[in-house]
Coordinates of C-alpha atoms and ligand atoms in Angstrom, one line a residue:
X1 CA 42.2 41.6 19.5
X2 CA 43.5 37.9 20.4
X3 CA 42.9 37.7 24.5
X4 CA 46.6 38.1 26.2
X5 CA 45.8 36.4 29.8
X6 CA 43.3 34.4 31.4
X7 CA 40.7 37.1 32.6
X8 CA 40.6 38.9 28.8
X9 CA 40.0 35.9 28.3
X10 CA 37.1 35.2 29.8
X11 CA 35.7 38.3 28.9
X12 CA 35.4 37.6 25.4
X13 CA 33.6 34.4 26.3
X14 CA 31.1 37.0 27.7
X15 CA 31.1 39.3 25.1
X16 CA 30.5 36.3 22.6
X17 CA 27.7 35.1 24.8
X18 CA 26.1 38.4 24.8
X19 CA 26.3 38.7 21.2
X20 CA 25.0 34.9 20.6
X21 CA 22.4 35.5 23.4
X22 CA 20.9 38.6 21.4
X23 CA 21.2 37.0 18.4
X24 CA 19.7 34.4 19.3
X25 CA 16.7 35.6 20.7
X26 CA 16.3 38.3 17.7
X27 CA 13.9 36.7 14.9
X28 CA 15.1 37.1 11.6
X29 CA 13.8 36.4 7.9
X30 CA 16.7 34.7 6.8
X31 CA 16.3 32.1 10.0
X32 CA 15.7 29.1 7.6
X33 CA 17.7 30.1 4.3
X34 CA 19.9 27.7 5.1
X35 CA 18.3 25.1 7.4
X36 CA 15.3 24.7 4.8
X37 CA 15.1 26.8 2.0
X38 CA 12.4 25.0 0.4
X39 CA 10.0 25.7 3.7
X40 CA 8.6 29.0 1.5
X41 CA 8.2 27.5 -1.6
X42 CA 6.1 23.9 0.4
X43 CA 4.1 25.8 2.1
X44 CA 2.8 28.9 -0.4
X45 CA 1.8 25.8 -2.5
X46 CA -0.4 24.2 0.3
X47 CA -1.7 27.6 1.1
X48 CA -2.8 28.1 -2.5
X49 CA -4.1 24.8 -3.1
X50 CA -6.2 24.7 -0.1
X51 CA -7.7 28.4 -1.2
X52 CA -8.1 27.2 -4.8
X53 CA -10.4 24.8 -3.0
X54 CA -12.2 27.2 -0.9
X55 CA -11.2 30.8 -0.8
X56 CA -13.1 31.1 2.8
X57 CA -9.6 29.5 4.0
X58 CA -7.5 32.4 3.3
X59 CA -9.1 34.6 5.9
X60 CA -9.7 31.4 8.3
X61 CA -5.7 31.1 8.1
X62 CA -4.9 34.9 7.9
X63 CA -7.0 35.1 11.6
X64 CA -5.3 31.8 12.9
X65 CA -2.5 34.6 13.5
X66 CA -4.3 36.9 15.3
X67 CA -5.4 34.2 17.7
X68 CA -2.2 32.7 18.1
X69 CA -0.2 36.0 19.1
X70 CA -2.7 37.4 21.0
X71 CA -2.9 33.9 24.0
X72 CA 0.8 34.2 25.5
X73 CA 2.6 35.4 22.5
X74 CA 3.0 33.7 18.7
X75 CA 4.3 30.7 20.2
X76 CA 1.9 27.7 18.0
X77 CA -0.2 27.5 21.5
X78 CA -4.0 27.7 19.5
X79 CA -2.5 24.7 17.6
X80 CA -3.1 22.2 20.3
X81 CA -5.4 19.9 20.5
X82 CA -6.8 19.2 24.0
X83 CA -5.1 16.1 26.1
X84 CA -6.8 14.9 29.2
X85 CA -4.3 16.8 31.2
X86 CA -4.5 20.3 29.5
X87 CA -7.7 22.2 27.5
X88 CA -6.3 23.1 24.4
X89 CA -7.8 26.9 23.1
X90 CA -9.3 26.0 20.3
X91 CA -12.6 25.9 22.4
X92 CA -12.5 28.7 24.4
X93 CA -15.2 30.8 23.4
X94 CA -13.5 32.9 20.5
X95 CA -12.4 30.0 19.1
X96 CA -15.0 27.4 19.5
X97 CA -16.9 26.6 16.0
X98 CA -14.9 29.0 14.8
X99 CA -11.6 28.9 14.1
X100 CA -10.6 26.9 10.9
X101 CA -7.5 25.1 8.5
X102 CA -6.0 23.2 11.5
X103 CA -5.7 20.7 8.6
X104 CA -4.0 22.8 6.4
X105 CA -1.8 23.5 8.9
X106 CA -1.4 19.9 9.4
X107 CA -0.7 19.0 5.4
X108 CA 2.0 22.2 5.6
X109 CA 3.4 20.7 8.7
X110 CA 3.8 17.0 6.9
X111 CA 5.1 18.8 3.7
X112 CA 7.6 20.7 5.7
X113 CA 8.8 18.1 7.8
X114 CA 9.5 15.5 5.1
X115 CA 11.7 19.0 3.5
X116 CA 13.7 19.2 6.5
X117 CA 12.8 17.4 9.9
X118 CA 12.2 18.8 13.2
X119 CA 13.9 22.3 11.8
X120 CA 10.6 24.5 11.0
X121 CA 8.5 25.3 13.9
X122 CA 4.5 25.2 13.6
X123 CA 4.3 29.4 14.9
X124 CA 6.5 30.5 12.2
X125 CA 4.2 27.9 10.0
X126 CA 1.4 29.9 11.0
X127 CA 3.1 33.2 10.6
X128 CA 4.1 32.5 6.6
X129 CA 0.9 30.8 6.3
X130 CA -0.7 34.1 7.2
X131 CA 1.3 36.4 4.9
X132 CA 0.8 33.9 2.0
X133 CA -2.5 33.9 2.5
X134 CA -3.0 37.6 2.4
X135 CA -1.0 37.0 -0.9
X136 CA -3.2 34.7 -2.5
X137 CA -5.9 36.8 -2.2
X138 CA -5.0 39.5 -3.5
X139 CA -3.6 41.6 -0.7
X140 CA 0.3 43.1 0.2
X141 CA 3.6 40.8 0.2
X142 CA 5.5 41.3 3.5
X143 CA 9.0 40.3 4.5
X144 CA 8.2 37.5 7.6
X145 CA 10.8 37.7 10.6
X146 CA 11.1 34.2 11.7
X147 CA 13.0 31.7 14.1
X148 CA 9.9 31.6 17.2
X149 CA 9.9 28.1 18.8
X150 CA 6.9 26.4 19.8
X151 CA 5.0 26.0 22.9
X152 CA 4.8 23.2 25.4
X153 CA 1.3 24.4 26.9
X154 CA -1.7 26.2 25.5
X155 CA -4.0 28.8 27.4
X156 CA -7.6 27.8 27.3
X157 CA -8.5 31.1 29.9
X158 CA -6.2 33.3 27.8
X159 CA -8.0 32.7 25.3
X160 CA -11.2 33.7 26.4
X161 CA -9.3 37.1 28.2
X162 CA -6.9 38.1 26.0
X163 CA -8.7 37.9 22.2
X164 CA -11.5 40.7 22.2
X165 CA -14.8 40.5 22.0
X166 CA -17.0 42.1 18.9
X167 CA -19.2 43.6 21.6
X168 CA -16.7 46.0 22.9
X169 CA -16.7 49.4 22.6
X170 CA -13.8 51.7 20.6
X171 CA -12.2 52.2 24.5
X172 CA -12.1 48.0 24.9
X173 CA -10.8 47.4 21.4
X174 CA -8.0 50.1 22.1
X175 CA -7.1 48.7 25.7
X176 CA -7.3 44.2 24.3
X177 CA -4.6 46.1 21.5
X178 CA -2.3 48.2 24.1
X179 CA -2.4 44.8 26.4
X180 CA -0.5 43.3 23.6
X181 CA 1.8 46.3 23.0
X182 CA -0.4 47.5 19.6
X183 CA -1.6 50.8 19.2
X184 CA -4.6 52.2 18.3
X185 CA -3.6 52.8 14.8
X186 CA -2.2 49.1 14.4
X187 CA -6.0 48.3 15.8
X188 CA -7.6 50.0 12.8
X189 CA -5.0 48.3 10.4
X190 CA -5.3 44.7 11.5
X191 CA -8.7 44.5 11.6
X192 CA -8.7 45.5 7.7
X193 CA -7.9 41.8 7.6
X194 CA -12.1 41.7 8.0
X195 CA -11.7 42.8 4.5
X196 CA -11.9 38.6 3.7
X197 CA -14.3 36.0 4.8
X198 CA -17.2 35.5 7.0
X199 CA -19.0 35.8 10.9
X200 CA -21.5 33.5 12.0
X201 CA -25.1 34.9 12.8
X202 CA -24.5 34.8 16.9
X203 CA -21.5 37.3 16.7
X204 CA -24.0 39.8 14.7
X205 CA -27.0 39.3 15.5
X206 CA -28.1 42.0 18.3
X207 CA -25.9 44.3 15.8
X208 CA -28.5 43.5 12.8
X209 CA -31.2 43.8 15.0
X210 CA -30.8 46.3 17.9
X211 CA -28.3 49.2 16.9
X212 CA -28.8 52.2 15.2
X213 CA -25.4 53.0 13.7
X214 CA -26.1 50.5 10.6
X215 CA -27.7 51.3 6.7
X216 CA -31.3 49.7 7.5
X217 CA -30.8 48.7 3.6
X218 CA -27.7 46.5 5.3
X219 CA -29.4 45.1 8.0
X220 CA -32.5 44.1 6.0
X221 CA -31.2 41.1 4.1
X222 CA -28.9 40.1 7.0
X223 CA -32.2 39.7 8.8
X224 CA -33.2 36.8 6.9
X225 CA -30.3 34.9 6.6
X226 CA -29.6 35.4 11.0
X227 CA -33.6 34.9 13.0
X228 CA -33.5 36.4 16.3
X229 CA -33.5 32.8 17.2
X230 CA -31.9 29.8 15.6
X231 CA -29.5 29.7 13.1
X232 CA -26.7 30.8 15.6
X233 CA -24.2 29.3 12.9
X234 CA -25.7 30.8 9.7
X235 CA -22.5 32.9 7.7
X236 CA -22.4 36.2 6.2
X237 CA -19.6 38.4 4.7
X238 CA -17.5 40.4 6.7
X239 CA -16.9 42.5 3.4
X240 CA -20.0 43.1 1.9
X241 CA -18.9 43.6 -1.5
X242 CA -15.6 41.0 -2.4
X243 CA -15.1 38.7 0.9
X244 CA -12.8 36.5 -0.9
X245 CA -10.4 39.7 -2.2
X246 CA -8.0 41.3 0.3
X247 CA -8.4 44.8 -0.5
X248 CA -10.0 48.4 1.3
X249 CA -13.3 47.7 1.1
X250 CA -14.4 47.0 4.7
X251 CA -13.2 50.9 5.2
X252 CA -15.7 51.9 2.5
X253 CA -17.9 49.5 4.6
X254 CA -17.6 51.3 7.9
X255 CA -17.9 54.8 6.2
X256 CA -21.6 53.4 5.4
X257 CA -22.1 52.2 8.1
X258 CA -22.1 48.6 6.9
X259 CA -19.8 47.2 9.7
X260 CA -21.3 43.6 9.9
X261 CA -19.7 43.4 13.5
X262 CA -20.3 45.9 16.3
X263 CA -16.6 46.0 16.7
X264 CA -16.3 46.8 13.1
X265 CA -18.3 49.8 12.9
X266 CA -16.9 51.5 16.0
X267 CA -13.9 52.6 14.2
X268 CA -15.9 54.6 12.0
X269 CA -18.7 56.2 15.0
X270 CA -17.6 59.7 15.7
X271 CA -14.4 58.8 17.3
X272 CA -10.8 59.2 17.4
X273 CA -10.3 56.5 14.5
X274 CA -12.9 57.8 12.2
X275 CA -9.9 59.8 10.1
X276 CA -7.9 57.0 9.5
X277 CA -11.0 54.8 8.5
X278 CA -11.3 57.5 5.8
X279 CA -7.6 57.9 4.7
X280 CA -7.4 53.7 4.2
X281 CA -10.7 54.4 2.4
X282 CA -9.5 56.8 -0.4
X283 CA -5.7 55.2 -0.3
X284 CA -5.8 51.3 -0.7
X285 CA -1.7 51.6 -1.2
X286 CA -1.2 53.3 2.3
X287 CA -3.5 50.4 3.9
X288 CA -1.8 47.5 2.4
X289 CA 1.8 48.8 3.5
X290 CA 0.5 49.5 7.1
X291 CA -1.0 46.1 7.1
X292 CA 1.9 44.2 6.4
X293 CA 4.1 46.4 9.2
X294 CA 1.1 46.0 11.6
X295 CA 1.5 41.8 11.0
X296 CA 4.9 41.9 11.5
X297 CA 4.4 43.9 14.6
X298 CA 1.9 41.4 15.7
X299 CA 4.0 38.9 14.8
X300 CA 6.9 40.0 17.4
X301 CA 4.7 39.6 20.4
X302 CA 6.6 37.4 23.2
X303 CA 8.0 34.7 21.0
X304 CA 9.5 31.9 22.1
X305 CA 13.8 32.0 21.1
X306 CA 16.5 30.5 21.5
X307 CA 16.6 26.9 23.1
X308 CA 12.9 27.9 24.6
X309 CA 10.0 25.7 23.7
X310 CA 10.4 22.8 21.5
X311 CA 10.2 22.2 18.0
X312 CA 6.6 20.3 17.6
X313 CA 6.9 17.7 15.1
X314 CA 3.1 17.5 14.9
X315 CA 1.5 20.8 15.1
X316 CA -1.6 19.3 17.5
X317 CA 0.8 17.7 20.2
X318 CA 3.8 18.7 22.0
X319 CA 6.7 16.3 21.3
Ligands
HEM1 C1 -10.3 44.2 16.5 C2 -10.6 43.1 17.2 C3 -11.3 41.9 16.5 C4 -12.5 41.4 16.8 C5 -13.4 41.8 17.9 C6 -12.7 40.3 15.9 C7 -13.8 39.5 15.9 C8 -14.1 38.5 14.9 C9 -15.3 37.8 14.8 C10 -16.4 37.8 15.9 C11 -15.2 37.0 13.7 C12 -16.3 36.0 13.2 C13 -16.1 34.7 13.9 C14 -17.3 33.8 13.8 O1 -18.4 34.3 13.7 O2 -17.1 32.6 13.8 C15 -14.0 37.3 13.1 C16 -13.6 36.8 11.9 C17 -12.4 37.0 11.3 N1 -11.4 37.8 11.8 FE1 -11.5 39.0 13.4 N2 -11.6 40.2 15.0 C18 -10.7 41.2 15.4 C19 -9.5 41.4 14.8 C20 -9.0 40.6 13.8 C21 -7.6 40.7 13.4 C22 -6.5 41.5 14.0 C23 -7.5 39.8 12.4 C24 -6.2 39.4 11.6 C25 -5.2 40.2 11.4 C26 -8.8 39.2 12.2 C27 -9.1 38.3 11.2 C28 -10.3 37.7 11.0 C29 -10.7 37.0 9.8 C30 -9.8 36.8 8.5 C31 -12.0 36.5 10.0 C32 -12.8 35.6 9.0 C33 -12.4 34.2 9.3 C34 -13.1 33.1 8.5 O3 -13.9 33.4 7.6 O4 -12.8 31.9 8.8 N3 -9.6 39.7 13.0 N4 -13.3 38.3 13.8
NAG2 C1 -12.2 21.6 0.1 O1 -13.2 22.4 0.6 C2 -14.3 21.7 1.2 C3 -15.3 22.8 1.7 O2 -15.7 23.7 0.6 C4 -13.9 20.8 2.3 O3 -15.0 20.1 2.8 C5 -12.8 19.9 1.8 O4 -12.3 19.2 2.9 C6 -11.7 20.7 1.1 N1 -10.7 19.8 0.6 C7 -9.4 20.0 0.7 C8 -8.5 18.9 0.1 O5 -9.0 20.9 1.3
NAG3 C1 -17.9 24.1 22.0 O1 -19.0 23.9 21.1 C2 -19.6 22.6 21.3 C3 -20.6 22.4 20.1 O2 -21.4 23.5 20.0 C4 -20.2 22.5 22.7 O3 -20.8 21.3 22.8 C5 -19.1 22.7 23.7 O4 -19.7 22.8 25.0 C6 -18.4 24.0 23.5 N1 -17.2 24.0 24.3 C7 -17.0 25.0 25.2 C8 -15.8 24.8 26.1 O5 -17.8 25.9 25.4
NAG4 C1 -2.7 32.5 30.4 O1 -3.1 33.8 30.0 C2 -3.4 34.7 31.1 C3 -3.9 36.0 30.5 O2 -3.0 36.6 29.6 C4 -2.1 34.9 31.8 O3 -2.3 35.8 32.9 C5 -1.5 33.6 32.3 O4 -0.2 33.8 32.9 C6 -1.4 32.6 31.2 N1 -1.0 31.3 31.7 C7 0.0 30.6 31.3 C8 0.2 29.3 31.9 O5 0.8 31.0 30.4
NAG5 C1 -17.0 51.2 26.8 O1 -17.3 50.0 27.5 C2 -16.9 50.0 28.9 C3 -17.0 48.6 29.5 O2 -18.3 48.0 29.1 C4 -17.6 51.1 29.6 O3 -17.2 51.2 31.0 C5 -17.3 52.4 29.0 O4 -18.1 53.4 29.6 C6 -17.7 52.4 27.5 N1 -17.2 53.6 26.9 C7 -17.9 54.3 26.0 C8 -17.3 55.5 25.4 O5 -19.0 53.9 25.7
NAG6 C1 -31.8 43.3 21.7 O1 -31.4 43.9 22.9 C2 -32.1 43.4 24.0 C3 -31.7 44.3 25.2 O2 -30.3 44.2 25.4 C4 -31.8 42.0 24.2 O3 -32.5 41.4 25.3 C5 -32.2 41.2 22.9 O4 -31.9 39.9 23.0 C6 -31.6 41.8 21.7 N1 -32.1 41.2 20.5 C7 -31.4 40.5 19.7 C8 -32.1 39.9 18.5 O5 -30.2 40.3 19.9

């Protein structure tokens, strides 16, 4: 219907706005299919090259996700490097000796940008990196929504806030989740991603040595790789059985009470989460589709859209 006067007009003006405003704010997967349709293809190959090369980096890249989303939204804010002006999160105290494959971040970002300049941004980079990842390693494909912008600040106390600790209890876990608008069920999903790679001795220590919830046969050989003191650093397996394979065994884990975190083995303690610990447990197919919906989810929390943010043209810095 062609507008007849000036006033109908303007209303379709509106009405397009509208439609453009939503639009634009929605993310989509088909975001780059024509701006850089050889993004997906640059950056699986970096992704599998870097795990070829160390399959640890699979789960360091699948958890850069996780920490991303949950500090202000997945908006490429744990990417930055500190500046004398503002503390960057990568040392806040989840993150600090921690958090890994900034530099394969880095060679995607250079890859991507010699593709299609100053088009991709680096929080959808870490969002396909994540899903490839999970790939790689054996785990479910998922459909990525994408078009988030990137940050122009990071959130060096949100960090320390907002990602939860592996000494909380189930209650903590649930409430860190429902701050992010993830349920209690997503909780128990996601964090089958500790199906792949390792913790360092400091974040399971008191667990190997003080709580009574864990197979002394478990906690044994933990023991000497993680002394009561020293060795704060020293790794072990999150998955006791295949930590570079994305597959159900941490339930199996849990059910045995060989949770190598104390966050890990409350979902399987006598609680409200102990049935769907078992039903991922027996059904491997039913986990990996829930995971990938509980990424996306994950994925959608407070993105920047739109004409928000910038697009970084090095991941570290803002532009
Ligand atoms: C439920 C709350 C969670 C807690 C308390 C938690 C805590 C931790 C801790 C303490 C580590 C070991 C870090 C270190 O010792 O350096 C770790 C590793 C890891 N986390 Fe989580 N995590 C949680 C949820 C998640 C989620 C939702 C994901 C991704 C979807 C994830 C992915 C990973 C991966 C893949 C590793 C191994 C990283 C590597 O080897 O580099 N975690 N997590
Ligand atoms: C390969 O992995 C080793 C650690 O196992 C790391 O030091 C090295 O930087 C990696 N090389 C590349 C190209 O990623
Ligand atoms: C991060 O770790 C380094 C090395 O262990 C330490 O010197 C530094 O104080 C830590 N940073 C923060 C902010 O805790
Ligand atoms: C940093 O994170 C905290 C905790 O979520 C939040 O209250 C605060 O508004 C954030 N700051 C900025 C500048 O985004
Ligand atoms: C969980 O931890 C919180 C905070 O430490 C505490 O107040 C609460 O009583 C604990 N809940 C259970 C069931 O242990
Ligand atoms: C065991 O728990 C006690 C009491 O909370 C604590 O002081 C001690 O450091 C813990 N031991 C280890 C090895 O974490």
């Amino acid at each position: 219907m062609a507008p007849k006067n000036f006033s109908s007009c303007i209303n379709s003006i509106w009405i397009l706005l509208f439609v453009f405003g939503v639009a634009s704010a929605q993310l989509t997967p088909d975001f780059y299919d024509k701006t850089c349709p050889g993004a997906f293809a640059a950056i699986d190959k970096v992704v599998r090259a870097a795990i070829a090369n160390e399959s640890r980096m699979g789960a360091s890249l699948l958890r850069l996700q996780f920490h991303d989303c949950f500090v202000d939204g997945c908006d490429g804010s744990v990417l930055l490097d500190d500046t004398p002006t503002m503390k960057g999160e990568k040392t806040a105290a989840p993150n600090n000796n921690s958090l890994r494959g900034f530099d394969v971040i880095d060679r995607i970002k250079a890859e991507v940008e010699s593709l299609c300049p100053g088009v991709v941004s680096c929080a959808d980079i870490v969002i396909i990196t994540a899903r490839d990842s999970v790939v790689a390693l054996g785990g479910p494909y998922w459909t990525v929504l994408l078009g988030r912008r990137d940050s122009l600040i990071a959130n060096f106390s949100g960090a320390n806030t907002d990602i939860p600790a592996p000494t909380l209890n189930l209650s903590g876990l649930i409430t860190s989740f429902a701050n992010k608008g993830l349920s209690a069920s997503d909780l128990v999903t996601l964090n089958g991603a500790h199906t792949v790679g390792e913790a360092r001795c400091i974040n399971y220590r008191n667990r190997i040595y003080n709580e009574t919830n864990i197979d002394p046969s478990y906690a044994a050989p933990l023991r000497a790789i993680c002394p009561i003191t020293g060795g704060d650093n020293n790794l072990a397996p999150l998955d006791t059985e295949t930590p570079a394979v994305f597959d159900n065994d941490i339930y199996k884990d849990m059910m045995m009470e060989k949770g190598l975190l104390h966050s890990d083995q409350q979902f399987y303690n006598g609680g409200s989460t102990d049935s769907q610990v078992e039903g991922y447990s027996k059904n491997p197919e039913a986990f990996a589709a829930d995971f990938g919906n509980a990424m996306i989810k994950m994925g959608n929390i407070s993105p920047l859209t739109g004409t928000s943010g910038q697009i970084r043209l090095n991941c570290r810095k803002v532009n």
